[in-house]
Amino acid sequence: MAALFLSLTSWSAPGHAQQLDGKRLFQQRCASCHAVQPGKSGVGPTLFAVMGRKAGSVEGARYSDAMRSAATVWDDATLDRFLANPRQAIPGTSMLIAIQNPGERAALVDFLKTLR
C-alpha cells in the first residue's frame, strides 16, 4: 500500500508543479500571441500591467469589436472567467485558447499580477 501511495505521489508531483508555474504556462500557452513587455503587442495585446486595465484598451493592439466594447476590467475573477472560456466571457472575442484547469488558470493569473 505504501508503494502504491509513493508511486501515485511521485507520478502526480510533476503535473502539480507545472500547474503552479505560471511563467512556464504562459510561455507554453500564451507567449505565441501575447508579449509581457510594455508597448509590445503581438497577435494579441501585451499583457504587461493587465491587472486593473480595461479590456480592449491597449493603444495600437488589434482587438475584436467585442473586446473593444466590453465593459470588463481585468482582475483575478474576470481573468479567471475569461481564461476558462473566452467566448462565453466576452462573446465575439477573437481569443480561442481556453485554460480548463483551475490550478493552471490561478497560476497564470498570479504570474500576470507580477507584470508591473
Coordinates of N, CA and C in Angstrom, one line a residue:
M1 N 0.8 -1.2 0.0 CA 0.0 0.0 0.0 C 0.9 1.3 0.0
A2 N 1.9 1.3 0.8 CA 2.8 2.4 0.8 C 3.5 2.6 -0.5
A3 N 3.9 1.5 -1.2 CA 4.5 1.7 -2.5 C 3.5 2.3 -3.5
L4 N 2.2 1.9 -3.4 CA 1.2 2.5 -4.3 C 1.1 4.0 -4.1
F5 N 1.0 4.4 -2.8 CA 0.9 5.8 -2.4 C 2.1 6.6 -3.0
L6 N 3.3 6.0 -2.8 CA 4.5 6.7 -3.2 C 4.6 6.8 -4.7
S7 N 4.1 5.8 -5.4 CA 4.1 5.9 -6.9 C 3.1 6.9 -7.4
L8 N 2.0 6.9 -6.8 CA 1.0 7.9 -7.2 C 1.4 9.3 -6.8
T9 N 2.1 9.5 -5.7 CA 2.6 10.8 -5.3 C 3.6 11.3 -6.3
S10 N 4.6 10.4 -6.6 CA 5.6 10.9 -7.5 C 5.1 11.0 -8.9
W11 N 4.1 10.3 -9.3 CA 3.5 10.5 -10.6 C 2.8 11.8 -10.8
S12 N 2.1 12.2 -9.7 CA 1.3 13.5 -9.8 C 2.1 14.7 -9.5
A13 N 3.3 14.6 -8.9 CA 4.1 15.8 -8.5 C 4.5 16.6 -9.6
P14 N 5.0 16.1 -10.7 CA 5.4 17.0 -11.9 C 4.3 17.7 -12.4
G15 N 3.1 17.1 -12.6 CA 2.0 17.8 -13.1 C 1.5 19.0 -12.2
H16 N 1.6 18.7 -10.9 CA 1.2 19.7 -9.9 C 2.2 20.9 -9.9
A17 N 3.5 20.6 -10.0 CA 4.5 21.6 -10.1 C 4.3 22.5 -11.3
Q18 N 4.0 21.8 -12.4 CA 3.8 22.6 -13.7 C 2.6 23.5 -13.5
Q19 N 1.5 23.0 -12.9 CA 0.3 23.8 -12.7 C 0.6 25.1 -12.0
L20 N 1.5 25.0 -11.0 CA 1.8 26.2 -10.2 C 2.8 27.1 -10.8
D21 N 3.4 26.8 -11.9 CA 4.4 27.6 -12.5 C 3.8 28.4 -13.6
G22 N 3.3 29.6 -13.2 CA 2.6 30.5 -14.2 C 3.4 31.0 -15.3
K23 N 4.7 31.3 -15.0 CA 5.6 31.8 -16.1 C 5.8 30.7 -17.1
R24 N 6.0 29.5 -16.7 CA 6.2 28.4 -17.7 C 4.9 28.2 -18.5
L25 N 3.8 28.2 -17.8 CA 2.5 28.0 -18.5 C 2.3 29.1 -19.5
F26 N 2.6 30.4 -19.1 CA 2.5 31.5 -20.0 C 3.3 31.2 -21.3
Q27 N 4.6 30.8 -21.1 CA 5.4 30.5 -22.2 C 4.8 29.5 -23.1
Q28 N 4.3 28.4 -22.5 CA 3.7 27.3 -23.3 C 2.4 27.7 -24.0
R29 N 1.5 28.4 -23.3 CA 0.2 28.6 -23.8 C -0.1 30.0 -24.4
C30 N 0.6 31.0 -24.0 CA 0.2 32.4 -24.3 C 1.2 33.2 -25.1
A31 N 2.5 32.9 -24.9 CA 3.5 33.7 -25.5 C 3.6 33.8 -27.0
S32 N 3.0 32.8 -27.7 CA 3.0 32.9 -29.1 C 2.1 34.0 -29.6
C33 N 1.2 34.5 -28.8 CA 0.3 35.6 -29.2 C 0.5 36.9 -28.4
H34 N 0.9 36.7 -27.1 CA 1.0 37.9 -26.2 C 2.4 38.1 -25.7
A35 N 2.8 39.3 -25.6 CA 4.1 39.7 -25.1 C 3.8 40.2 -23.6
V36 N 4.9 40.3 -22.9 CA 4.8 40.8 -21.5 C 5.6 42.1 -21.3
Q37 N 6.2 42.6 -22.4 CA 6.9 43.9 -22.3 C 5.9 45.0 -22.6
P38 N 6.1 46.1 -21.9 CA 5.2 47.3 -22.2 C 5.4 47.8 -23.6
G39 N 4.2 48.1 -24.2 CA 4.2 48.6 -25.6 C 4.5 47.6 -26.7
K40 N 4.6 46.3 -26.4 CA 4.9 45.3 -27.4 C 3.7 44.4 -27.5
S41 N 3.0 44.5 -28.6 CA 1.9 43.6 -28.8 C 2.2 42.7 -29.9
G42 N 1.6 41.5 -29.9 CA 1.8 40.5 -31.0 C 0.4 40.4 -31.6
V43 N 0.0 39.1 -31.9 CA -1.3 38.9 -32.4 C -2.3 39.4 -31.4
G44 N -2.0 39.2 -30.1 CA -2.8 39.8 -29.0 C -2.1 40.9 -28.4
P45 N -2.8 41.6 -27.5 CA -2.1 42.8 -26.8 C -1.1 42.3 -25.8
T46 N -0.2 43.3 -25.5 CA 0.8 43.0 -24.4 C 0.0 42.8 -23.1
L47 N 0.5 41.9 -22.3 CA -0.2 41.6 -21.0 C 0.5 42.3 -19.9
F48 N 1.5 43.2 -20.2 CA 2.2 43.9 -19.2 C 1.1 44.8 -18.5
A49 N 1.1 44.9 -17.2 CA 0.2 45.7 -16.4 C -1.3 45.5 -16.8
V50 N -1.6 44.2 -17.0 CA -3.0 43.9 -17.4 C -4.0 44.1 -16.2
M51 N -3.5 43.8 -15.0 CA -4.4 43.9 -13.9 C -4.9 45.3 -13.7
G52 N -6.2 45.5 -13.6 CA -6.8 46.8 -13.4 C -7.0 47.5 -14.7
R53 N -6.6 47.0 -15.8 CA -6.8 47.6 -17.1 C -8.1 47.2 -17.7
K54 N -8.8 48.2 -18.4 CA -10.0 47.9 -19.1 C -9.7 47.0 -20.3
A55 N -10.5 46.1 -20.6 CA -10.3 45.2 -21.7 C -10.4 46.0 -23.0
G56 N -9.6 45.7 -24.0 CA -9.6 46.3 -25.3 C -9.0 47.7 -25.3
S57 N -8.1 48.0 -24.4 CA -7.7 49.4 -24.2 C -6.2 49.7 -24.6
V58 N -5.4 48.7 -25.0 CA -4.0 48.9 -25.3 C -3.9 49.6 -26.6
E59 N -3.3 50.7 -26.6 CA -3.2 51.5 -27.8 C -2.4 50.8 -28.9
G60 N -2.9 50.7 -30.1 CA -2.2 50.0 -31.2 C -2.4 48.5 -31.3
A61 N -3.0 47.9 -30.3 CA -3.3 46.5 -30.3 C -4.5 46.2 -31.2
R62 N -4.5 45.0 -31.8 CA -5.6 44.6 -32.6 C -6.6 43.9 -31.7
Y63 N -7.8 44.4 -31.7 CA -8.9 43.8 -30.9 C -10.1 43.6 -31.8
S64 N -10.9 42.6 -31.3 CA -12.2 42.4 -31.9 C -13.1 43.5 -31.5
D65 N -14.2 43.8 -32.2 CA -15.2 44.8 -31.8 C -15.7 44.4 -30.4
A66 N -15.9 43.1 -30.1 CA -16.5 42.7 -28.9 C -15.5 43.1 -27.7
M67 N -14.2 42.9 -27.9 CA -13.3 43.2 -26.9 C -13.2 44.7 -26.6
R68 N -13.2 45.5 -27.7 CA -13.1 46.9 -27.6 C -14.3 47.5 -26.9
S69 N -15.5 46.9 -27.1 CA -16.7 47.4 -26.4 C -17.0 46.8 -25.1
A70 N -16.2 45.8 -24.7 CA -16.5 45.1 -23.4 C -16.3 46.1 -22.2
A71 N -17.2 45.9 -21.2 CA -17.1 46.8 -20.0 C -16.2 46.1 -19.0
T72 N -15.4 45.1 -19.3 CA -14.6 44.3 -18.4 C -13.4 45.1 -18.0
V73 N -13.1 45.0 -16.7 CA -11.8 45.5 -16.2 C -11.1 44.2 -15.6
W74 N -9.9 44.0 -16.0 CA -9.2 42.8 -15.6 C -8.8 42.7 -14.2
D75 N -9.2 41.7 -13.5 CA -8.8 41.4 -12.1 C -8.8 39.9 -12.0
D76 N -8.5 39.4 -10.8 CA -8.4 37.9 -10.6 C -9.7 37.2 -11.2
A77 N -10.8 37.7 -10.8 CA -12.1 37.0 -11.2 C -12.4 37.1 -12.7
T78 N -12.2 38.3 -13.2 CA -12.5 38.4 -14.7 C -11.5 37.7 -15.5
L79 N -10.2 37.7 -15.1 CA -9.2 36.9 -15.9 C -9.5 35.4 -15.8
D80 N -9.8 34.9 -14.6 CA -10.2 33.5 -14.4 C -11.3 33.1 -15.3
R81 N -12.4 33.9 -15.3 CA -13.6 33.6 -16.1 C -13.2 33.6 -17.6
F82 N -12.5 34.6 -18.0 CA -12.1 34.8 -19.4 C -11.2 33.6 -19.9
L83 N -10.2 33.3 -19.1 CA -9.3 32.2 -19.5 C -10.0 30.9 -19.5
A84 N -11.0 30.7 -18.6 CA -11.8 29.4 -18.6 C -12.6 29.2 -19.9
N85 N -13.2 30.3 -20.4 CA -14.0 30.2 -21.6 C -14.1 31.6 -22.2
P86 N -13.1 32.0 -23.0 CA -13.1 33.4 -23.6 C -14.4 33.8 -24.3
R87 N -14.9 32.9 -25.1 CA -16.0 33.2 -26.0 C -17.3 33.3 -25.2
Q88 N -17.4 32.7 -24.0 CA -18.5 32.8 -23.2 C -18.4 34.1 -22.4
A89 N -17.2 34.4 -21.9 CA -17.0 35.6 -21.1 C -17.2 36.9 -21.9
I90 N -16.6 36.9 -23.1 CA -16.8 38.1 -24.0 C -17.2 37.5 -25.4
P91 N -18.5 37.3 -25.6 CA -18.9 36.8 -26.9 C -18.4 37.7 -28.1
G92 N -17.8 37.0 -29.0 CA -17.3 37.7 -30.2 C -15.8 38.0 -30.1
T93 N -15.2 37.6 -29.0 CA -13.7 37.8 -28.9 C -13.0 36.9 -29.9
S94 N -11.8 37.3 -30.3 CA -11.0 36.5 -31.2 C -10.1 35.5 -30.5
M95 N -10.1 35.6 -29.2 CA -9.3 34.7 -28.4 C -9.9 33.3 -28.4
L96 N -9.0 32.3 -28.8 CA -9.5 30.9 -29.0 C -9.1 30.0 -27.9
I97 N -8.0 30.3 -27.2 CA -7.4 29.4 -26.2 C -8.2 29.5 -24.9
A98 N -8.6 28.4 -24.4 CA -9.2 28.3 -23.1 C -8.4 27.4 -22.2
I99 N -8.2 27.8 -20.9 CA -7.5 27.0 -20.0 C -8.5 26.3 -19.0
Q100 N -8.7 25.1 -19.2 CA -9.7 24.3 -18.5 C -9.4 24.1 -17.0
N101 N -8.1 23.9 -16.7 CA -7.6 23.5 -15.4 C -7.6 24.7 -14.5
P102 N -8.4 24.7 -13.4 CA -8.5 25.9 -12.5 C -7.1 26.2 -11.8
G103 N -6.3 25.2 -11.5 CA -5.0 25.4 -11.0 C -4.1 26.2 -11.9
E104 N -4.1 25.8 -13.2 CA -3.3 26.4 -14.2 C -3.8 27.9 -14.4
R105 N -5.1 28.1 -14.4 CA -5.6 29.5 -14.5 C -5.1 30.3 -13.4
A106 N -5.2 29.8 -12.2 CA -4.8 30.5 -11.0 C -3.3 30.9 -11.1
A107 N -2.5 29.9 -11.6 CA -1.0 30.2 -11.7 C -0.8 31.2 -12.8
L108 N -1.5 31.2 -13.9 CA -1.4 32.2 -14.9 C -1.8 33.6 -14.4
V109 N -2.9 33.7 -13.7 CA -3.3 35.0 -13.1 C -2.3 35.5 -12.1
D110 N -1.8 34.6 -11.3 CA -0.7 35.0 -10.3 C 0.5 35.5 -11.1
F111 N 0.9 34.9 -12.2 CA 2.0 35.4 -13.0 C 1.7 36.7 -13.6
L112 N 0.5 36.9 -14.1 CA 0.1 38.2 -14.8 C 0.1 39.3 -13.7
K113 N -0.1 39.0 -12.5 CA -0.1 40.1 -11.4 C 1.3 40.6 -11.2
T114 N 2.3 39.8 -11.6 CA 3.7 40.2 -11.3 C 4.2 41.2 -12.4
L115 N 3.4 41.3 -13.5 CA 3.9 42.1 -14.7 C 3.5 43.6 -14.4
R116 N 4.4 44.3 -13.8 CA 4.2 45.7 -13.5 C 5.5 46.5 -13.8

